[in-house]
mmCIF file of C-alpha atoms and ligand atoms in Angstrom:
data_model
loop_
_atom_site.group_PDB
_atom_site.id
_atom_site.type_symbol
_atom_site.label_atom_id
_atom_site.label_comp_id
_atom_site.label_asym_id
_atom_site.label_seq_id
_atom_site.Cartn_x
_atom_site.Cartn_y
_atom_site.Cartn_z
ATOM 1 C CA MET A 877 -35.754 35.946 17.943
ATOM 2 C CA LYS A 878 -35.775 32.143 17.621
ATOM 3 C CA VAL A 879 -32.958 30.575 15.568
ATOM 4 C CA VAL A 880 -33.811 27.267 13.827
ATOM 5 C CA VAL A 881 -31.146 24.861 12.466
ATOM 6 C CA LEU A 882 -32.108 23.336 9.072
ATOM 7 C CA ASN A 883 -31.470 19.981 7.384
ATOM 8 C CA ALA A 884 -28.716 20.707 4.829
ATOM 9 C CA ALA A 885 -30.162 18.654 1.925
ATOM 10 C CA ALA A 886 -31.888 20.059 -1.203
ATOM 11 C CA GLY A 887 -35.285 20.168 0.518
ATOM 12 C CA ALA A 888 -35.187 22.551 3.483
ATOM 13 C CA GLY A 889 -37.191 20.360 5.821
ATOM 14 C CA THR A 890 -38.058 22.127 9.073
ATOM 15 C CA ASP A 891 -37.831 21.804 12.842
ATOM 16 C CA ARG A 892 -41.002 23.844 13.369
ATOM 17 C CA PRO A 893 -44.047 22.055 14.778
ATOM 18 C CA ILE A 894 -46.112 20.249 12.137
ATOM 19 C CA GLU A 895 -49.706 21.507 12.072
ATOM 20 C CA ILE A 896 -52.685 20.024 10.219
ATOM 21 C CA VAL A 897 -55.338 22.575 9.232
ATOM 22 C CA PRO A 898 -58.549 21.470 7.495
ATOM 23 C CA SER A 899 -60.262 23.582 4.876
ATOM 24 C CA VAL A 900 -64.014 23.678 5.567
ATOM 25 C CA LEU A 901 -64.827 23.964 1.850
ATOM 26 C CA PRO A 902 -65.726 20.211 1.385
ATOM 27 C CA ALA A 903 -67.856 20.138 4.577
ATOM 28 C CA ASP A 904 -71.678 19.877 4.601
ATOM 29 C CA PHE A 905 -72.683 23.553 4.772
ATOM 30 C CA ALA A 906 -76.103 22.609 6.143
ATOM 31 C CA ARG A 907 -74.411 21.200 9.303
ATOM 32 C CA LEU A 908 -71.330 23.455 9.754
ATOM 33 C CA GLY A 909 -71.550 23.505 13.572
ATOM 34 C CA GLU A 910 -71.392 19.709 13.742
ATOM 35 C CA GLU A 911 -68.698 19.628 11.018
ATOM 36 C CA VAL A 912 -66.296 21.925 12.915
ATOM 37 C CA THR A 913 -66.953 19.904 16.083
ATOM 38 C CA ALA A 914 -66.003 16.714 14.221
ATOM 39 C CA LEU A 915 -62.811 18.360 12.916
ATOM 40 C CA GLU A 916 -61.810 19.481 16.423
ATOM 41 C CA LYS A 917 -62.453 15.931 17.709
ATOM 42 C CA ALA A 918 -60.238 14.610 14.887
ATOM 43 C CA GLY A 919 -57.290 16.504 16.436
ATOM 44 C CA VAL A 920 -56.709 19.371 13.990
ATOM 45 C CA ASP A 921 -54.526 22.319 15.095
ATOM 46 C CA ARG A 922 -56.633 25.118 13.531
ATOM 47 C CA ILE A 923 -59.548 25.416 11.116
ATOM 48 C CA GLN A 924 -59.224 27.388 7.872
ATOM 49 C CA TRP A 925 -62.153 29.319 6.450
ATOM 50 C CA ASP A 926 -61.767 29.908 2.698
ATOM 51 C CA VAL A 927 -63.269 33.365 2.167
ATOM 52 C CA MET A 928 -63.934 34.027 -1.524
ATOM 53 C CA ASP A 929 -65.513 37.195 -2.990
ATOM 54 C CA GLY A 930 -66.276 36.134 -6.573
ATOM 55 C CA ARG A 931 -63.729 38.721 -7.844
ATOM 56 C CA PHE A 932 -60.266 37.796 -6.585
ATOM 57 C CA VAL A 933 -61.294 34.209 -7.317
ATOM 58 C CA PRO A 934 -64.238 32.938 -9.437
ATOM 59 C CA ASN A 935 -66.149 31.554 -6.447
ATOM 60 C CA LEU A 936 -68.167 32.869 -3.469
ATOM 61 C CA THR A 937 -68.096 31.376 0.070
ATOM 62 C CA PHE A 938 -68.176 32.486 3.704
ATOM 63 C CA GLY A 939 -69.244 35.843 5.074
ATOM 64 C CA PRO A 940 -68.132 36.642 8.668
ATOM 65 C CA ASP A 941 -71.577 35.774 10.084
ATOM 66 C CA VAL A 942 -71.229 32.123 9.069
ATOM 67 C CA ILE A 943 -67.890 31.909 10.887
ATOM 68 C CA ALA A 944 -69.266 33.739 13.942
ATOM 69 C CA ALA A 945 -72.147 31.241 14.097
ATOM 70 C CA CYS A 946 -69.674 28.343 14.281
ATOM 71 C CA ARG A 947 -67.305 30.011 16.802
ATOM 72 C CA PRO A 948 -69.150 28.912 19.974
ATOM 73 C CA HIS A 949 -69.162 25.237 18.844
ATOM 74 C CA VAL A 950 -65.403 24.701 19.245
ATOM 75 C CA THR A 951 -62.311 26.170 20.945
ATOM 76 C CA VAL A 952 -59.792 25.327 18.200
ATOM 77 C CA PRO A 953 -58.365 28.535 16.622
ATOM 78 C CA PHE A 954 -59.796 29.832 13.338
ATOM 79 C CA GLU A 955 -57.833 31.321 10.431
ATOM 80 C CA ALA A 956 -59.454 33.201 7.569
ATOM 81 C CA HIS A 957 -57.843 32.761 4.137
ATOM 82 C CA LEU A 958 -59.001 35.972 2.475
ATOM 83 C CA MET A 959 -59.251 35.422 -1.275
ATOM 84 C CA VAL A 960 -60.829 38.853 -1.660
ATOM 85 C CA ASP A 961 -59.890 42.020 -3.550
ATOM 86 C CA GLU A 962 -58.890 45.034 -1.376
ATOM 87 C CA PRO A 963 -59.503 43.207 1.955
ATOM 88 C CA ASP A 964 -58.954 46.135 4.366
ATOM 89 C CA ALA A 965 -62.625 47.035 4.873
ATOM 90 C CA LEU A 966 -63.490 43.418 5.747
ATOM 91 C CA LEU A 967 -60.640 42.732 8.205
ATOM 92 C CA PRO A 968 -62.416 43.893 11.417
ATOM 93 C CA ARG A 969 -65.467 41.698 10.637
ATOM 94 C CA TYR A 970 -63.352 38.526 10.473
ATOM 95 C CA VAL A 971 -61.546 39.363 13.698
ATOM 96 C CA GLU A 972 -64.913 39.991 15.398
ATOM 97 C CA ALA A 973 -66.153 36.650 13.993
ATOM 98 C CA GLY A 974 -63.421 34.896 15.980
ATOM 99 C CA CYS A 975 -60.480 34.501 13.551
ATOM 100 C CA LYS A 976 -57.128 34.818 15.348
ATOM 101 C CA LEU A 977 -55.118 34.712 12.107
ATOM 102 C CA LEU A 978 -55.951 36.582 8.900
ATOM 103 C CA ILE A 979 -54.235 35.537 5.654
ATOM 104 C CA VAL A 980 -54.070 38.297 3.042
ATOM 105 C CA HIS A 981 -53.046 37.628 -0.556
ATOM 106 C CA ALA A 982 -50.025 39.628 -1.759
ATOM 107 C CA GLU A 983 -51.887 40.116 -5.079
ATOM 108 C CA SER A 984 -55.084 41.480 -3.486
ATOM 109 C CA THR A 985 -53.934 44.904 -2.253
ATOM 110 C CA ARG A 986 -51.748 47.757 -3.509
ATOM 111 C CA HIS A 987 -50.429 48.421 0.002
ATOM 112 C CA LEU A 988 -49.543 44.977 1.394
ATOM 113 C CA HIS A 989 -47.329 46.382 4.185
ATOM 114 C CA ARG A 990 -50.149 48.679 5.356
ATOM 115 C CA THR A 991 -52.788 45.924 5.145
ATOM 116 C CA LEU A 992 -50.691 43.498 7.215
ATOM 117 C CA GLY A 993 -50.089 46.277 9.739
ATOM 118 C CA HIS A 994 -53.856 46.846 9.864
ATOM 119 C CA VAL A 995 -54.414 43.152 10.742
ATOM 120 C CA ARG A 996 -51.949 43.467 13.640
ATOM 121 C CA GLU A 997 -53.571 46.693 14.862
ATOM 122 C CA LEU A 998 -56.832 44.704 15.112
ATOM 123 C CA GLY A 999 -55.105 42.320 17.526
ATOM 124 C CA ALA A 1000 -54.906 39.374 15.120
ATOM 125 C CA SER A 1001 -51.857 37.597 13.692
ATOM 126 C CA ALA A 1002 -51.041 38.471 10.082
ATOM 127 C CA ALA A 1003 -50.051 36.100 7.291
ATOM 128 C CA VAL A 1004 -49.444 36.603 3.568
ATOM 129 C CA ALA A 1005 -50.414 34.231 0.757
ATOM 130 C CA LEU A 1006 -48.837 33.800 -2.676
ATOM 131 C CA ASN A 1007 -50.640 32.582 -5.794
ATOM 132 C CA PRO A 1008 -48.623 29.998 -7.780
ATOM 133 C CA ALA A 1009 -47.255 32.582 -10.252
ATOM 134 C CA THR A 1010 -46.157 35.085 -7.572
ATOM 135 C CA PRO A 1011 -42.425 34.978 -6.688
ATOM 136 C CA PRO A 1012 -41.033 34.808 -3.104
ATOM 137 C CA SER A 1013 -39.579 38.320 -3.545
ATOM 138 C CA ALA A 1014 -43.139 39.695 -3.255
ATOM 139 C CA VAL A 1015 -43.043 39.044 0.511
ATOM 140 C CA ALA A 1016 -39.332 39.575 1.261
ATOM 141 C CA HIS A 1017 -39.982 42.991 2.834
ATOM 142 C CA VAL A 1018 -43.040 42.166 4.953
ATOM 143 C CA LEU A 1019 -41.888 39.033 6.811
ATOM 144 C CA ASP A 1020 -41.317 41.066 9.978
ATOM 145 C CA LEU A 1021 -45.093 41.660 10.081
ATOM 146 C CA CYS A 1022 -46.052 38.016 9.504
ATOM 147 C CA THR A 1023 -46.350 34.880 11.648
ATOM 148 C CA MET A 1024 -46.846 32.763 8.523
ATOM 149 C CA VAL A 1025 -46.443 32.669 4.729
ATOM 150 C CA LEU A 1026 -48.942 30.620 2.696
ATOM 151 C CA VAL A 1027 -47.624 29.146 -0.535
ATOM 152 C CA MET A 1028 -50.625 28.166 -2.669
ATOM 153 C CA THR A 1029 -50.090 24.755 -4.273
ATOM 154 C CA VAL A 1030 -53.163 25.208 -6.514
ATOM 155 C CA ASN A 1031 -54.607 28.257 -8.232
ATOM 156 C CA PRO A 1032 -57.082 29.451 -5.573
ATOM 157 C CA GLY A 1033 -60.857 29.289 -5.912
ATOM 158 C CA PHE A 1034 -61.833 25.621 -5.656
ATOM 159 C CA GLY A 1035 -61.176 22.470 -3.657
ATOM 160 C CA GLY A 1036 -60.317 19.090 -5.199
ATOM 161 C CA GLN A 1037 -57.653 20.378 -7.602
ATOM 162 C CA ASP A 1038 -54.303 18.679 -8.329
ATOM 163 C CA TYR A 1039 -51.233 19.607 -6.277
ATOM 164 C CA ILE A 1040 -48.704 21.721 -8.257
ATOM 165 C CA ALA A 1041 -45.388 20.018 -7.356
ATOM 166 C CA THR A 1042 -43.365 22.728 -9.133
ATOM 167 C CA MET A 1043 -44.195 24.935 -6.123
ATOM 168 C CA GLU A 1044 -41.761 22.927 -3.932
ATOM 169 C CA PRO A 1045 -38.658 25.003 -4.853
ATOM 170 C CA LYS A 1046 -40.690 28.106 -3.937
ATOM 171 C CA ILE A 1047 -41.623 26.586 -0.557
ATOM 172 C CA THR A 1048 -37.894 26.015 0.071
ATOM 173 C CA ALA A 1049 -37.023 29.546 -1.064
ATOM 174 C CA ILE A 1050 -39.585 30.997 1.371
ATOM 175 C CA ARG A 1051 -38.283 28.797 4.216
ATOM 176 C CA ARG A 1052 -34.766 30.031 3.527
ATOM 177 C CA LEU A 1053 -35.912 33.677 3.335
ATOM 178 C CA VAL A 1054 -37.513 33.236 6.748
ATOM 179 C CA LEU A 1055 -34.416 31.628 8.243
ATOM 180 C CA ASP A 1056 -31.839 33.900 6.677
ATOM 181 C CA GLY A 1057 -33.796 36.843 8.116
ATOM 182 C CA GLY A 1058 -34.207 35.188 11.517
ATOM 183 C CA PHE A 1059 -38.017 35.539 11.373
ATOM 184 C CA ASP A 1060 -40.287 33.430 13.634
ATOM 185 C CA CYS A 1061 -42.578 32.442 10.790
ATOM 186 C CA ASP A 1062 -44.437 29.288 9.737
ATOM 187 C CA VAL A 1063 -44.682 28.156 6.114
ATOM 188 C CA GLU A 1064 -48.141 26.894 5.156
ATOM 189 C CA VAL A 1065 -49.217 25.128 1.961
ATOM 190 C CA ASP A 1066 -52.729 24.800 0.640
ATOM 191 C CA GLY A 1067 -54.207 22.933 -2.318
ATOM 192 C CA GLY A 1068 -54.083 19.267 -3.326
ATOM 193 C CA ILE A 1069 -52.495 18.219 -0.022
ATOM 194 C CA GLY A 1070 -53.098 14.536 0.756
ATOM 195 C CA PRO A 1071 -51.345 11.242 1.592
ATOM 196 C CA THR A 1072 -49.349 11.207 -1.679
ATOM 197 C CA THR A 1073 -48.339 14.901 -1.760
ATOM 198 C CA VAL A 1074 -47.813 15.916 1.878
ATOM 199 C CA SER A 1075 -44.268 14.501 2.106
ATOM 200 C CA GLY A 1076 -43.012 16.566 -0.844
ATOM 201 C CA ALA A 1077 -44.367 19.763 0.705
ATOM 202 C CA ALA A 1078 -42.926 18.991 4.156
ATOM 203 C CA THR A 1079 -39.526 18.023 2.754
ATOM 204 C CA ALA A 1080 -39.499 21.308 0.849
ATOM 205 C CA GLY A 1081 -39.945 23.195 4.139
ATOM 206 C CA ALA A 1082 -43.673 23.532 4.880
ATOM 207 C CA ASN A 1083 -44.749 22.900 8.493
ATOM 208 C CA VAL A 1084 -48.440 23.857 8.258
ATOM 209 C CA LEU A 1085 -50.465 21.654 5.905
ATOM 210 C CA VAL A 1086 -53.984 22.655 4.807
ATOM 211 C CA ALA A 1087 -56.142 19.819 3.483
ATOM 212 C CA GLY A 1088 -59.737 19.703 2.306
ATOM 213 C CA SER A 1089 -60.993 16.940 0.025
ATOM 214 C CA SER A 1090 -58.331 14.385 1.071
ATOM 215 C CA LEU A 1091 -59.566 14.513 4.695
ATOM 216 C CA TYR A 1092 -63.185 13.905 3.722
ATOM 217 C CA ARG A 1093 -62.211 11.212 1.173
ATOM 218 C CA ASP A 1094 -60.485 9.024 3.785
ATOM 219 C CA THR A 1095 -62.777 5.996 4.279
ATOM 220 C CA ALA A 1096 -61.167 5.375 7.691
ATOM 221 C CA GLY A 1097 -62.526 8.698 8.905
ATOM 222 C CA LEU A 1098 -61.301 12.203 9.794
ATOM 223 C CA GLU A 1099 -59.225 11.177 12.814
ATOM 224 C CA HIS A 1100 -57.279 8.652 10.728
ATOM 225 C CA ALA A 1101 -56.843 11.161 7.889
ATOM 226 C CA VAL A 1102 -55.434 13.826 10.229
ATOM 227 C CA SER A 1103 -53.004 11.510 12.044
ATOM 228 C CA ASP A 1104 -51.887 9.960 8.750
ATOM 229 C CA LEU A 1105 -51.056 13.399 7.275
ATOM 230 C CA ARG A 1106 -49.315 14.425 10.505
ATOM 231 C CA SER A 1107 -47.082 11.353 10.669
ATOM 232 C CA LYS A 1108 -46.188 11.519 6.981
ATOM 233 C CA ALA A 1109 -45.349 15.240 7.229
ATOM 234 C CA THR A 1110 -43.322 14.759 10.420
ATOM 235 C CA SER A 1111 -41.153 11.985 9.015
ATOM 236 C CA ALA A 1112 -40.621 13.904 5.755
ATOM 237 C CA ALA A 1113 -39.761 17.192 7.502
ATOM 238 C CA ARG A 1114 -37.365 15.646 9.969
ATOM 239 C CA PRO A 1115 -35.697 12.626 8.380
ATOM 240 C CA PRO A 1116 -33.596 10.434 10.744
ATOM 241 C CA GLN A 1117 -30.174 11.992 11.550
ATOM 242 C CA GLY A 1118 -27.571 11.519 8.786
ATOM 243 C CA GLU A 1119 -30.204 10.738 6.079
ATOM 244 C CA PRO A 1120 -30.968 13.389 3.414
ATOM 245 C CA ALA A 1121 -34.398 15.189 3.548
HETATM 246 C C1 DX5 B 671 -58.597 26.697 -2.603
HETATM 247 C C2 DX5 B 671 -58.592 26.752 -1.100
HETATM 248 C C3 DX5 B 671 -58.130 25.483 -0.463
HETATM 249 C C4 DX5 B 671 -58.923 24.274 -0.853
HETATM 250 C C5 DX5 B 671 -58.176 23.047 -0.416
HETATM 251 O O1 DX5 B 671 -58.666 27.982 -3.116
HETATM 252 O O2 DX5 B 671 -57.781 27.808 -0.674
HETATM 253 O O3 DX5 B 671 -58.135 25.624 0.946
HETATM 254 O O4 DX5 B 671 -60.170 24.323 -0.277
HETATM 255 O O5 DX5 B 671 -58.878 21.933 -0.831
HETATM 256 P P1 DX5 B 671 -58.155 20.644 -1.393
HETATM 257 O O6 DX5 B 671 -57.314 20.125 -0.239
HETATM 258 O O7 DX5 B 671 -59.271 19.765 -1.765
HETATM 259 O O8 DX5 B 671 -57.289 21.064 -2.543
#
């Protein structure tokens, strides 16, 4: 069990490694192989596939075959963010497609503990996601099964939405739950993350930052966008000694 010492200020901050994870949603779907190659070249830590079933969220995206087709193009790890109702039947397909980490929404299954256990039985790492209205208590009793908690900073279903800053106290509450329990668990945020919002999320305690439209909007290119987010998140998460977070 790894023990992490926190900054004592209002925002939790974090000493965990900062990771930048692009969402593929804004990419050119006609050239996905080239797009994931460009993201890997830009220095991202993982690639997130937003899987939507048209029921859990009002949008439809990637089946496992699309992800499997892109797997041989890059070596960077894949995570599947499963915005699907009752995900259990689909889990093996996303592991077979090459996803090392499966993110299940707490609101998508009656038996969250069993579903997370199922992900681990398949040999993948398990993570749980929370919609904006869902309280931290919904995951308090499954953190031992998780390597990460995803705090949605938009209502899921679409890219390009505005960051919900009122999620920052929830990010901090999740970071504290993880630390108080001594769990080795990352805190990821997703939705509206960009140059003007990443610092707030990192100061609040997030160490994994998912970004979609802000990466593709950067006129200086993907590599600049990724390193800019990483440096902003790092300085926000770990302010100089003696200065508040
Ligand atoms: C929304 C997805 C996000 C989204 C992020 O439901 O889970 O990953 O694509 O895109 P931006 O960064 O544009 O909000």
